[in-house]
């Protein structure tokens, strides 16, 4: 049965702001004009009732993740396994298990958006409250911009390598940011159509790259460059990075499912999303693992990588040179699929910060986020490996907190307390205070630093250089704190 379109008090207040405040009225008129001329999405982070949904093809639940993950950007992560002194074979094994486990979190969170018609961070209001969801939105934006920064830098390196250094990395960064911004303006419908096909050519080129670069792969892929406690620490560190990378989609995966029917099978959503995340991520990361072996066993290519980055290394392993340059140019454009989604979802998270932010059209936030992403990528373009290591480990800790709390709420507390009050998602007096969610998030994320690689006391107990235990400590902290805290919140607050 299709629900009747009704609005809660908070939703009506946003509509009233758009009509009453002059600048907002003009901005929304501009958005309406852009919609009429170019077909951009105007709904933003608003709830999508069932009678207004226009679902894409079911297969898009796989293809959208193919486009976002079949990019050479993941090569930079995969090569870190051997760089951490693991063998190529060990790195591949950790890649498979880290991806398989990490993909569970975004696959689950994605199931929450069709039944509610709400974007992923908006759904978190039912566990974190309206104010707590603002914190989740901020963390989501930081995560997305971190992803975007890495992609922009790699794209810049590729374009610079193709030009023989005549074009700077900064130019490539600008090109990617501008193109991604333009596509993200169009919103849900165009993004789904673009992501349906964006991966196909890139997959073909990556297969060719696999074949052409195979002659450089490590002659002893099973040889580990560390042993004992050092190897254990390296394995834990690399696992944390792989897990964090794929789990990081948890805070946006549902953004692309709000138009699917509320009664769609949750197992179908979960399964298709997991497949869409697992297959492309593992494929590209394994290529990265092999490139890590190249760096450690081939002095010439290692020097090229050290001097000019991953773009120059890819160029050097493919032939002839004209073909290699063509591939690298296409690769640099492949990041558009991922960065487009980053700008889109981040703009939705900003709108969820407050009703006044919701009243501002999405295209305004898109433009601001693109400018921030450009600035960060520009500033960090010479420190790519440091950005990846520092960013992805923290990413895993946050998503473990986020996903576990939403799982407890959806699977235990909501079924026993009346389900989701959809009309009240904008109303403070109808949402939880979020005390349990925020405290559990703070405790879990705070305790994660006990196990963080290199600096945490628990991590240093594993190996001299550390072994990342942050995800496990975070999971244990959330499991032990959220259920009792949430039970107390319901008992004394009533919602």
Coordinates of C-alpha atoms in Angstrom, one line a residue:
X1 CA 0.0 0.0 0.0
X2 CA 1.4 3.4 -1.0
X3 CA 1.5 5.9 1.9
X4 CA -0.3 9.2 1.6
X5 CA 2.1 12.2 1.4
X6 CA 2.0 14.1 4.7
X7 CA 4.4 16.4 6.4
X8 CA 5.5 16.8 10.0
X9 CA 5.8 20.1 11.7
X10 CA 9.5 20.5 11.0
X11 CA 9.0 19.7 7.3
X12 CA 6.3 22.4 7.1
X13 CA 8.7 24.9 8.8
X14 CA 11.3 24.3 6.1
X15 CA 8.7 24.9 3.4
X16 CA 7.6 28.1 5.1
X17 CA 11.2 29.4 5.4
X18 CA 11.8 28.9 1.7
X19 CA 8.8 31.1 0.9
X20 CA 9.2 33.7 3.6
X21 CA 12.9 34.6 3.6
X22 CA 13.8 36.7 0.5
X23 CA 17.3 35.3 -0.2
X24 CA 16.0 31.7 0.2
X25 CA 13.1 32.4 -2.1
X26 CA 15.4 33.7 -4.8
X27 CA 17.8 30.8 -4.4
X28 CA 15.0 28.3 -4.6
X29 CA 13.6 30.1 -7.7
X30 CA 17.1 29.8 -9.2
X31 CA 17.0 26.0 -8.4
X32 CA 13.6 25.7 -10.0
X33 CA 14.9 27.4 -13.1
X34 CA 17.9 25.1 -13.3
X35 CA 15.5 22.1 -12.9
X36 CA 13.4 23.4 -15.7
X37 CA 16.3 24.0 -18.0
X38 CA 18.7 21.2 -17.1
X39 CA 16.7 18.8 -15.0
X40 CA 18.6 19.1 -11.7
X41 CA 17.2 17.5 -8.5
X42 CA 15.4 19.9 -6.3
X43 CA 14.3 17.6 -3.4
X44 CA 17.7 17.7 -1.6
X45 CA 17.6 15.9 1.8
X46 CA 13.8 16.0 2.1
X47 CA 12.0 12.7 2.9
X48 CA 10.7 10.9 -0.1
X49 CA 7.2 9.5 0.5
X50 CA 6.3 6.3 -1.3
X51 CA 3.9 8.0 -3.7
X52 CA 6.7 10.3 -5.0
X53 CA 9.3 7.6 -5.5
X54 CA 10.8 6.8 -8.9
X55 CA 13.0 3.7 -8.4
X56 CA 16.0 3.0 -10.6
X57 CA 16.7 -0.5 -11.8
X58 CA 17.4 -3.0 -9.1
X59 CA 20.7 -3.9 -10.8
X60 CA 21.9 -0.3 -10.0
X61 CA 22.4 -1.5 -6.4
X62 CA 25.4 -3.3 -7.8
X63 CA 26.5 -1.0 -10.7
X64 CA 26.6 2.2 -8.7
X65 CA 29.3 0.7 -6.4
X66 CA 31.2 -0.7 -9.4
X67 CA 31.5 2.8 -10.8
X68 CA 32.6 4.3 -7.5
X69 CA 35.2 1.6 -6.8
X70 CA 36.6 0.5 -10.1
X71 CA 39.1 3.3 -10.2
X72 CA 42.9 3.3 -10.0
X73 CA 42.7 5.2 -6.7
X74 CA 42.4 1.9 -4.8
X75 CA 45.8 0.9 -6.2
X76 CA 47.4 3.4 -3.9
X77 CA 45.8 1.6 -0.9
X78 CA 46.6 -1.9 -2.1
X79 CA 50.3 -1.2 -2.6
X80 CA 50.5 -0.4 1.1
X81 CA 50.3 -4.1 2.1
X82 CA 53.8 -4.9 0.7
X83 CA 55.0 -1.4 1.7
X84 CA 54.1 -2.5 5.3
X85 CA 56.6 -5.4 4.7
X86 CA 53.9 -8.1 4.1
X87 CA 54.3 -10.5 1.2
X88 CA 52.1 -10.0 -1.9
X89 CA 50.2 -13.2 -1.1
X90 CA 49.6 -12.2 2.5
X91 CA 48.4 -8.8 1.3
X92 CA 45.9 -10.4 -1.1
X93 CA 44.5 -12.6 1.6
X94 CA 44.0 -9.7 4.0
X95 CA 42.5 -7.7 1.1
X96 CA 39.8 -10.3 0.5
X97 CA 38.9 -10.8 4.2
X98 CA 39.1 -7.1 5.1
X99 CA 36.8 -6.1 2.2
X100 CA 34.3 -8.9 2.9
X101 CA 33.9 -7.9 6.5
X102 CA 34.0 -4.2 5.9
X103 CA 31.3 -4.3 3.2
X104 CA 28.8 -5.7 5.7
X105 CA 28.4 -2.3 7.4
X106 CA 27.4 -0.2 4.4
X107 CA 25.3 -3.1 3.1
X108 CA 23.3 -3.1 6.3
X109 CA 22.9 0.7 6.6
X110 CA 21.7 0.8 3.0
X111 CA 18.6 -1.2 4.0
X112 CA 17.3 1.5 6.2
X113 CA 16.7 4.2 3.6
X114 CA 14.1 2.4 1.4
X115 CA 11.8 1.7 4.4
X116 CA 12.0 5.3 5.6
X117 CA 12.6 7.4 2.5
X118 CA 15.3 9.2 4.3
X119 CA 19.0 9.7 3.5
X120 CA 21.5 7.9 5.6
X121 CA 22.4 10.6 8.0
X122 CA 18.7 11.5 8.4
X123 CA 18.0 7.9 9.5
X124 CA 20.7 8.3 12.2
X125 CA 18.4 10.8 14.0
X126 CA 16.4 7.8 15.3
X127 CA 19.4 6.7 17.3
X128 CA 21.5 9.9 17.8
X129 CA 18.7 12.4 17.9
X130 CA 18.6 15.6 15.9
X131 CA 21.6 17.2 17.6
X132 CA 23.7 14.0 17.6
X133 CA 22.9 13.5 13.9
X134 CA 24.5 16.9 13.2
X135 CA 27.8 15.4 14.6
X136 CA 27.3 12.3 12.4
X137 CA 26.7 14.6 9.4
X138 CA 29.9 16.5 10.1
X139 CA 31.9 13.3 10.4
X140 CA 30.3 12.1 7.2
X141 CA 31.4 15.2 5.4
X142 CA 35.0 14.9 6.7
X143 CA 35.0 11.3 5.5
X144 CA 33.7 12.1 2.1
X145 CA 36.1 15.0 1.6
X146 CA 38.9 12.7 2.7
X147 CA 38.0 10.2 0.0
X148 CA 37.7 13.1 -2.5
X149 CA 41.1 14.5 -1.6
X150 CA 42.8 11.1 -2.2
X151 CA 41.0 10.7 -5.6
X152 CA 41.8 14.3 -6.7
X153 CA 45.5 13.9 -5.9
X154 CA 45.8 10.6 -7.8
X155 CA 43.9 12.1 -10.8
X156 CA 46.4 15.0 -10.7
X157 CA 49.3 12.6 -10.6
X158 CA 48.0 10.8 -13.6
X159 CA 47.6 13.9 -15.7
X160 CA 51.0 15.2 -14.7
X161 CA 52.6 11.9 -15.6
X162 CA 50.9 11.9 -19.0
X163 CA 52.3 15.4 -19.8
X164 CA 55.8 14.4 -18.7
X165 CA 55.6 16.9 -15.8
X166 CA 54.6 19.8 -18.1
X167 CA 51.2 19.9 -16.5
X168 CA 51.2 20.2 -12.7
X169 CA 49.3 17.9 -10.4
X170 CA 47.3 21.0 -9.4
X171 CA 45.8 21.3 -12.9
X172 CA 44.5 17.7 -12.8
X173 CA 43.0 18.3 -9.4
X174 CA 41.1 21.3 -10.8
X175 CA 39.8 19.4 -13.8
X176 CA 38.4 16.6 -11.6
X177 CA 36.8 18.9 -9.1
X178 CA 35.0 21.0 -11.8
X179 CA 33.7 18.0 -13.8
X180 CA 32.5 16.2 -10.6
X181 CA 30.8 19.3 -9.4
X182 CA 28.9 19.8 -12.6
X183 CA 27.6 16.2 -12.6
X184 CA 26.7 16.3 -8.9
X185 CA 24.4 19.3 -9.5
X186 CA 22.0 17.1 -11.4
X187 CA 21.4 14.8 -8.4
X188 CA 19.9 11.4 -7.9
X189 CA 18.5 10.5 -11.3
X190 CA 21.5 11.6 -13.4
X191 CA 24.0 10.1 -10.9
X192 CA 22.3 6.7 -11.1
X193 CA 22.3 6.8 -14.9
X194 CA 25.9 7.9 -15.0
X195 CA 27.0 5.2 -12.5
X196 CA 25.3 2.5 -14.6
X197 CA 27.9 2.7 -17.3
X198 CA 30.9 4.7 -16.0
X199 CA 32.7 1.5 -14.8
X200 CA 32.7 -0.5 -18.0
X201 CA 35.6 1.1 -19.9
X202 CA 37.7 1.4 -16.7
X203 CA 37.3 -2.3 -16.0
X204 CA 38.5 -3.2 -19.5
X205 CA 41.5 -0.9 -19.1
X206 CA 42.3 -2.3 -15.7
X207 CA 42.3 -5.8 -17.1
X208 CA 44.7 -4.7 -19.8
X209 CA 46.9 -3.1 -17.1
X210 CA 46.9 -6.3 -15.2
X211 CA 48.2 -8.1 -18.3
X212 CA 50.8 -5.5 -19.3
X213 CA 52.2 -5.0 -15.8
X214 CA 52.3 -8.7 -14.9
X215 CA 55.9 -9.0 -16.1
X216 CA 57.0 -6.7 -13.3
X217 CA 55.2 -8.5 -10.5
X218 CA 57.2 -9.8 -7.6
X219 CA 59.2 -13.0 -8.6
X220 CA 58.7 -14.2 -5.0
X221 CA 55.1 -13.1 -4.1
X222 CA 55.0 -15.3 -1.0
X223 CA 58.2 -13.9 0.5
X224 CA 57.4 -11.8 3.6
X225 CA 59.7 -8.9 4.5
X226 CA 58.9 -9.1 8.2
X227 CA 58.2 -11.9 10.7
X228 CA 56.9 -12.5 14.2
X229 CA 55.4 -9.6 16.0
X230 CA 56.4 -7.2 13.3
X231 CA 54.4 -9.2 10.7
X232 CA 51.4 -9.4 13.0
X233 CA 51.4 -5.7 13.5
X234 CA 51.8 -5.0 9.8
X235 CA 48.9 -7.4 9.0
X236 CA 46.6 -5.6 11.6
X237 CA 47.5 -2.2 10.2
X238 CA 46.8 -3.2 6.6
X239 CA 43.6 -4.9 7.6
X240 CA 42.4 -1.8 9.3
X241 CA 43.0 0.3 6.2
X242 CA 41.2 -2.1 3.9
X243 CA 38.3 -2.5 6.4
X244 CA 38.1 1.3 6.8
X245 CA 38.0 2.0 3.1
X246 CA 35.0 -0.2 2.3
X247 CA 33.2 0.4 5.6
X248 CA 33.4 4.1 5.0
X249 CA 30.5 3.9 2.5
X250 CA 28.2 3.2 5.5
X251 CA 27.3 6.8 6.1
X252 CA 26.2 7.4 2.5
X253 CA 25.1 4.1 1.0
X254 CA 21.4 4.6 1.7
X255 CA 21.4 8.0 0.0
X256 CA 21.0 6.3 -3.4
X257 CA 18.2 3.9 -2.3
X258 CA 15.5 6.3 -1.1
X259 CA 13.4 5.9 -4.2
X260 CA 13.2 2.1 -3.9
X261 CA 9.9 0.7 -2.5
X262 CA 9.5 0.6 1.3
X263 CA 8.6 -3.1 1.1
X264 CA 11.7 -4.1 -0.9
X265 CA 13.4 -7.2 0.6
X266 CA 16.1 -6.1 3.0
X267 CA 18.1 -9.2 2.2
X268 CA 18.0 -8.3 -1.5
X269 CA 19.3 -4.8 -0.7
X270 CA 22.0 -6.1 1.6
X271 CA 23.1 -8.8 -0.8
X272 CA 23.3 -6.7 -4.0
X273 CA 25.1 -3.9 -2.1
X274 CA 27.6 -6.3 -0.6
X275 CA 28.3 -7.8 -4.1
X276 CA 28.6 -4.3 -5.6
X277 CA 31.1 -3.3 -2.9
X278 CA 33.1 -6.5 -2.6
X279 CA 33.9 -7.4 -6.2
X280 CA 35.3 -4.2 -7.6
X281 CA 37.2 -3.3 -4.4
X282 CA 39.0 -6.6 -4.2
X283 CA 39.8 -6.5 -7.9
X284 CA 41.5 -3.2 -7.8
X285 CA 43.1 -3.7 -4.4
X286 CA 44.8 -6.9 -5.6
X287 CA 46.3 -5.0 -8.5
X288 CA 47.5 -2.6 -5.9
X289 CA 49.0 -5.4 -3.9
X290 CA 51.0 -6.5 -7.0
X291 CA 52.2 -2.9 -7.5
X292 CA 53.4 -2.9 -3.9
X293 CA 55.5 -5.9 -4.8
X294 CA 56.9 -4.0 -7.8
X295 CA 58.0 -1.2 -5.6
X296 CA 59.9 -3.5 -3.3
X297 CA 61.6 -5.6 -6.0
X298 CA 62.2 -3.3 -8.9
X299 CA 64.7 -0.5 -8.2
X300 CA 64.0 1.4 -11.4
X301 CA 60.2 1.5 -11.0
X302 CA 60.5 2.1 -7.3
X303 CA 62.5 5.3 -8.1
X304 CA 59.8 6.4 -10.5
X305 CA 57.2 6.0 -7.9
X306 CA 59.2 7.8 -5.2
X307 CA 59.8 10.7 -7.5
X308 CA 56.5 11.2 -9.3
X309 CA 53.9 9.0 -7.5
X310 CA 51.5 6.3 -8.6
X311 CA 50.5 8.0 -11.9
X312 CA 54.1 7.8 -13.2
X313 CA 54.4 4.2 -12.0
X314 CA 51.2 3.1 -13.9
X315 CA 52.5 4.9 -17.0
X316 CA 55.9 3.2 -16.8
X317 CA 54.3 -0.3 -16.6
X318 CA 52.2 0.0 -19.7
X319 CA 53.2 0.2 -23.3
X320 CA 53.4 1.6 -25.9
X321 CA 53.7 5.1 -24.5
X322 CA 50.9 6.5 -26.5
X323 CA 48.5 3.8 -25.3
X324 CA 49.8 4.3 -21.7
X325 CA 49.1 8.0 -21.9
X326 CA 45.6 7.4 -23.2
X327 CA 44.8 5.0 -20.4
X328 CA 46.1 7.4 -17.8
X329 CA 43.9 10.2 -19.1
X330 CA 40.8 8.0 -19.0
X331 CA 41.8 6.8 -15.5
X332 CA 42.0 10.4 -14.3
X333 CA 38.4 10.9 -15.5
X334 CA 37.3 7.7 -13.8
X335 CA 37.4 9.4 -10.4
X336 CA 34.5 11.6 -11.5
X337 CA 32.1 8.8 -10.5
X338 CA 33.3 8.7 -6.9
X339 CA 33.9 12.4 -6.4
X340 CA 30.4 13.2 -7.8
X341 CA 28.8 11.0 -5.2
X342 CA 31.0 12.6 -2.5
X343 CA 29.8 16.1 -3.4
X344 CA 26.2 14.9 -3.6
X345 CA 26.0 13.1 -0.3
X346 CA 28.0 15.7 1.6
X347 CA 25.6 18.4 0.5
X348 CA 22.8 16.4 1.8
X349 CA 24.6 16.0 5.2
X350 CA 24.9 19.8 5.4
X351 CA 21.2 20.3 4.8
X352 CA 20.5 17.9 7.7
X353 CA 22.4 20.1 10.1
X354 CA 19.5 22.5 10.6
X355 CA 16.2 23.6 9.1
X356 CA 17.8 26.8 7.8
X357 CA 20.4 24.7 6.1
X358 CA 17.7 22.4 4.7
X359 CA 15.9 25.5 3.2
X360 CA 19.1 26.4 1.2
X361 CA 19.1 24.7 -2.2
X362 CA 21.5 21.8 -2.5
X363 CA 23.5 23.3 -5.4
X364 CA 24.8 26.0 -3.1
X365 CA 26.3 23.4 -0.7
X366 CA 27.7 21.5 -3.7
X367 CA 29.6 24.5 -4.8
X368 CA 31.1 25.2 -1.4
X369 CA 32.1 21.6 -0.9
X370 CA 33.8 21.5 -4.3
X371 CA 35.8 24.5 -3.4
X372 CA 36.9 23.0 0.0
X373 CA 37.8 19.7 -1.7
X374 CA 39.9 21.5 -4.3
X375 CA 41.8 23.4 -1.5
X376 CA 42.5 20.3 0.5
X377 CA 43.7 18.3 -2.5
X378 CA 45.9 21.2 -3.6
X379 CA 47.5 21.4 -0.2
X380 CA 48.0 17.6 0.3
X381 CA 49.1 16.7 -3.2
X382 CA 52.7 16.0 -2.1
X383 CA 51.7 13.7 0.8
X384 CA 49.4 11.1 -0.6
X385 CA 50.5 8.1 1.4
X386 CA 50.4 10.0 4.7
X387 CA 46.8 11.2 3.9
X388 CA 45.7 7.6 3.2
X389 CA 47.2 6.0 6.3
X390 CA 46.0 8.7 8.7
X391 CA 42.6 9.0 7.2
X392 CA 41.5 5.4 6.6
X393 CA 42.3 4.1 10.1
X394 CA 40.1 6.8 11.7
X395 CA 37.5 6.1 9.1
X396 CA 37.2 2.5 10.3
X397 CA 36.7 3.5 13.9
X398 CA 33.9 5.9 13.1
X399 CA 32.0 3.6 10.8
X400 CA 32.1 0.7 13.4
X401 CA 30.4 3.1 15.9
X402 CA 27.9 4.4 13.4
X403 CA 26.9 1.0 11.9
X404 CA 26.7 -0.9 15.2
X405 CA 24.5 1.8 16.8
X406 CA 22.2 1.9 13.8
X407 CA 22.0 -1.9 13.9
X408 CA 21.0 -2.1 17.5
X409 CA 18.4 0.6 16.9
X410 CA 16.9 -0.9 13.8
X411 CA 17.0 -4.6 14.8
X412 CA 16.2 -4.3 18.5
X413 CA 14.8 -1.0 19.8
X414 CA 12.6 0.2 16.9
X415 CA 10.6 -3.1 16.5
X416 CA 9.9 -2.9 20.3
X417 CA 9.0 0.8 20.5
X418 CA 6.6 1.5 17.6
X419 CA 9.0 1.6 14.7
X420 CA 10.0 4.8 12.8
X421 CA 7.9 8.0 13.2
X422 CA 8.5 9.2 9.7
X423 CA 6.5 12.4 9.8
X424 CA 8.4 13.5 12.9
X425 CA 11.9 13.1 11.6
X426 CA 12.3 17.0 11.6
X427 CA 10.7 17.5 15.0
X428 CA 12.8 17.7 18.2
X429 CA 9.9 16.6 20.4
X430 CA 9.3 13.4 18.4
X431 CA 12.9 12.3 18.0
X432 CA 15.1 10.7 20.7
X433 CA 17.4 13.0 22.6
X434 CA 20.3 11.0 21.3
X435 CA 22.1 10.8 24.7
X436 CA 22.7 7.1 24.3
X437 CA 23.9 7.3 20.8
X438 CA 26.2 10.3 21.4
X439 CA 27.7 8.8 24.6
X440 CA 28.3 5.5 22.9
X441 CA 29.9 7.1 19.9
X442 CA 32.1 9.3 22.1
X443 CA 33.2 6.3 24.2
X444 CA 33.8 4.0 21.3
X445 CA 35.6 6.5 19.2
X446 CA 37.6 7.7 22.2
X447 CA 38.7 4.2 23.3
X448 CA 39.7 3.4 19.7
X449 CA 42.8 5.4 20.2
X450 CA 44.1 2.8 22.7
X451 CA 44.5 0.5 19.8
X452 CA 45.4 2.9 17.0
X453 CA 48.5 1.9 15.1
X454 CA 51.8 3.5 16.0
X455 CA 50.5 5.5 19.0
X456 CA 48.0 3.4 21.1
X457 CA 49.3 1.5 24.0
X458 CA 47.4 -1.6 23.0
X459 CA 48.8 -1.3 19.5
X460 CA 52.4 -0.9 20.7
X461 CA 51.9 -4.1 22.7
X462 CA 51.4 -6.1 19.5
X463 CA 54.6 -5.0 17.7
X464 CA 57.3 -2.4 18.0
X465 CA 55.8 -0.3 15.2
X466 CA 52.2 -1.0 16.4
X467 CA 49.4 -3.2 15.3
X468 CA 46.0 -1.6 14.8
X469 CA 43.4 -2.9 17.3
X470 CA 41.2 0.2 17.2
X471 CA 38.3 -1.4 15.3
X472 CA 38.0 -4.2 17.8
X473 CA 38.2 -2.0 20.8
X474 CA 35.6 0.3 19.3
X475 CA 33.2 -2.5 18.5
X476 CA 33.4 -3.9 22.1
X477 CA 32.9 -0.4 23.6
X478 CA 29.7 0.2 21.5
X479 CA 28.3 -3.3 22.2
X480 CA 28.8 -2.8 26.0
X481 CA 27.5 0.8 26.2
X482 CA 24.8 1.5 23.7
X483 CA 22.1 -1.1 24.7
X484 CA 22.0 -0.3 28.4
X485 CA 22.3 3.5 27.7
X486 CA 19.5 3.4 25.1
X487 CA 17.3 1.3 27.4
X488 CA 17.7 4.0 30.1
X489 CA 17.0 6.8 27.6
X490 CA 13.7 5.1 26.6
X491 CA 12.7 4.5 30.2
X492 CA 13.2 8.0 31.4
X493 CA 12.7 10.1 28.2
X494 CA 10.1 7.9 26.5
X495 CA 11.4 8.1 23.0

